[in-house]
C-alpha cells in the first residue's frame, strides 16, 4: 500500500483574474492566445511552465511541420502558415516547398525535396508529388513566438515559469487554476480555461472523461524522445548515398539502436544541410511517468558520444559530425486523450464525414486517404460533463489510431486557434464555450486565414479538388477498410 501524507489546508493568494486563461504556451496554447486577442478578447492570461513558448516545437525540437498541402493546394494556413511567413524574413530560419513547387510531380522537383522527410508524398496509389512540409530553426521560432505575444501585450499577460497543478472547481464548472512557481502556490481565476498542456494536466482532474494510453499497443502513443542535433555533416550526401545503397542505411539504423535499448533513432534533415536532428522513439514508455521520463533523458544523453562516434565511422557525410545541441525538454508523443463530445476515428477518414461545427480542414499524415484533408469538429476539444473548459492540442479527442494522424503540430495549432476564438466569442456574447455561437467562430476563423469547407468566402477550388479526387479515398487501404474496418488495424503510421 502507498503511504499517505495529509497536507494541511491553507489559504492561497489570488494572483490574477482574467476572462480567458490558457494553460500551456505550446503550439496549441500560443495559438489560442494570439487568436483570442485578434478576435477581440481583451483580458487573456497565458501560463507557461518553461521560460519560452512552443513546447515540443521549440523545446522538444520537433523542427518540421508536415503535410500542409494536398495535391497543389495548401489547406493548412492560419497561424500555422504565419509562423513561416514571419520566419522567411530571417535568413536561414526556414526551408520547405512553396508556391508552384507544391503538388509538382516533375522529376527535378521530386529530386530536390526527396531528402526532406514528408516533403514528398508516400502513397503508393498516386504519383509521387511535392508536399508543403516545412523545416525551421527552433530558437528563431522561440523569438518569433515571443514577438507575436508582445504585439498583443495590451490584451495578453504572459506568466512563465508557472506550472498549473490543479483546477479550481465549483460543481461542474472550472473557475480557474492553482499553479506552483518560485513565488509559491497561487491561483488565477477565469471565466474560461483552455487546457493546452498536451497531457491533459487540468482536464484529468475536473471529472471530464479521458483515456490514458499507458497500456496502448499503438507504438507511437507509448513512445518518448530526447532529440539532439549534430553539426558538421553533409545530409544531402548521406541521403543520396543511402538511397543508392539501402543496405548501408540498414546497417546504420540497426547500429544506432544498440545505444537506445533496441529503439529506433535516426538522422533527419533540418533547415540547413550541415545540421541534422536525431529523432528517436523510446518505447514502451509512460509519457507522464516520472521513472520513464527520467530514463529517456538519461539513457539518450549518456549514449550521445558513442552514437556520434558510430556515425563518424559508418555514415557517409558524418566524418566531421559533432554535438550541436540537446533539446531542452523531453518529447512526449501521447499520454491522456480527452474523451470529448466527439471522438475522431479512422472511419471519419474512410467515410469523409462532414461536420456542421468544423473548425479545421486539415491535411494529415495518413496513407489511408493519401493525406487528403479531413474535417475536425469543435466537439473534439469540448469535454463532457465539465463547463468553462476547452482542450485543444495533442490531447484532443481521438482514438489511438486516428490520434497518430491528428495529434501533430498543425492540428495542435488549428484546434488551439479555434479554441481561442471560441473563448473570445463566448466572452463577447456573454455565453459559454459549450453553447458558443459556432457560426461566429467559423466566420472569424476564415477571417484569420483558415479555409473551411462549404463557405462562400472560401475559394471553391479547395472543395472541387477534393471532389475530383474522391477525397483521397482511391487508395487500396481505404477501399479495403470501407468494407472491413478491422483492416485499419494492420496499418499503423508509426
XYZ file of C-alpha atoms in Angstrom, residues 6-7 18 23 51 67 71 86 151 206 241 261 283-284 291 295 306 314 370 405 428 430 456 468-469 479:
26
model
C -2.060 14.625 4.631
C -1.365 18.218 3.628
C -8.998 37.160 -16.410
C -2.611 26.810 -19.576
C 10.665 30.226 -19.955
C 1.724 17.869 -44.763
C -2.128 17.932 -54.427
C 7.436 35.586 -40.458
C 2.396 42.621 -30.356
C -12.066 18.027 -13.411
C 24.416 7.576 -50.752
C 17.852 -0.471 -25.996
C 9.117 2.660 -26.094
C 7.154 1.394 -24.372
C 10.632 6.962 -13.958
C 15.106 7.017 -18.065
C 29.015 6.778 -28.656
C 29.920 4.333 -40.557
C -3.442 9.846 -49.298
C -2.812 11.412 -37.792
C -18.052 38.893 -26.066
C -21.854 36.592 -22.574
C -18.965 31.183 -49.896
C -12.423 15.446 -58.210
C -10.131 13.117 -56.262
C -11.320 0.605 -50.223
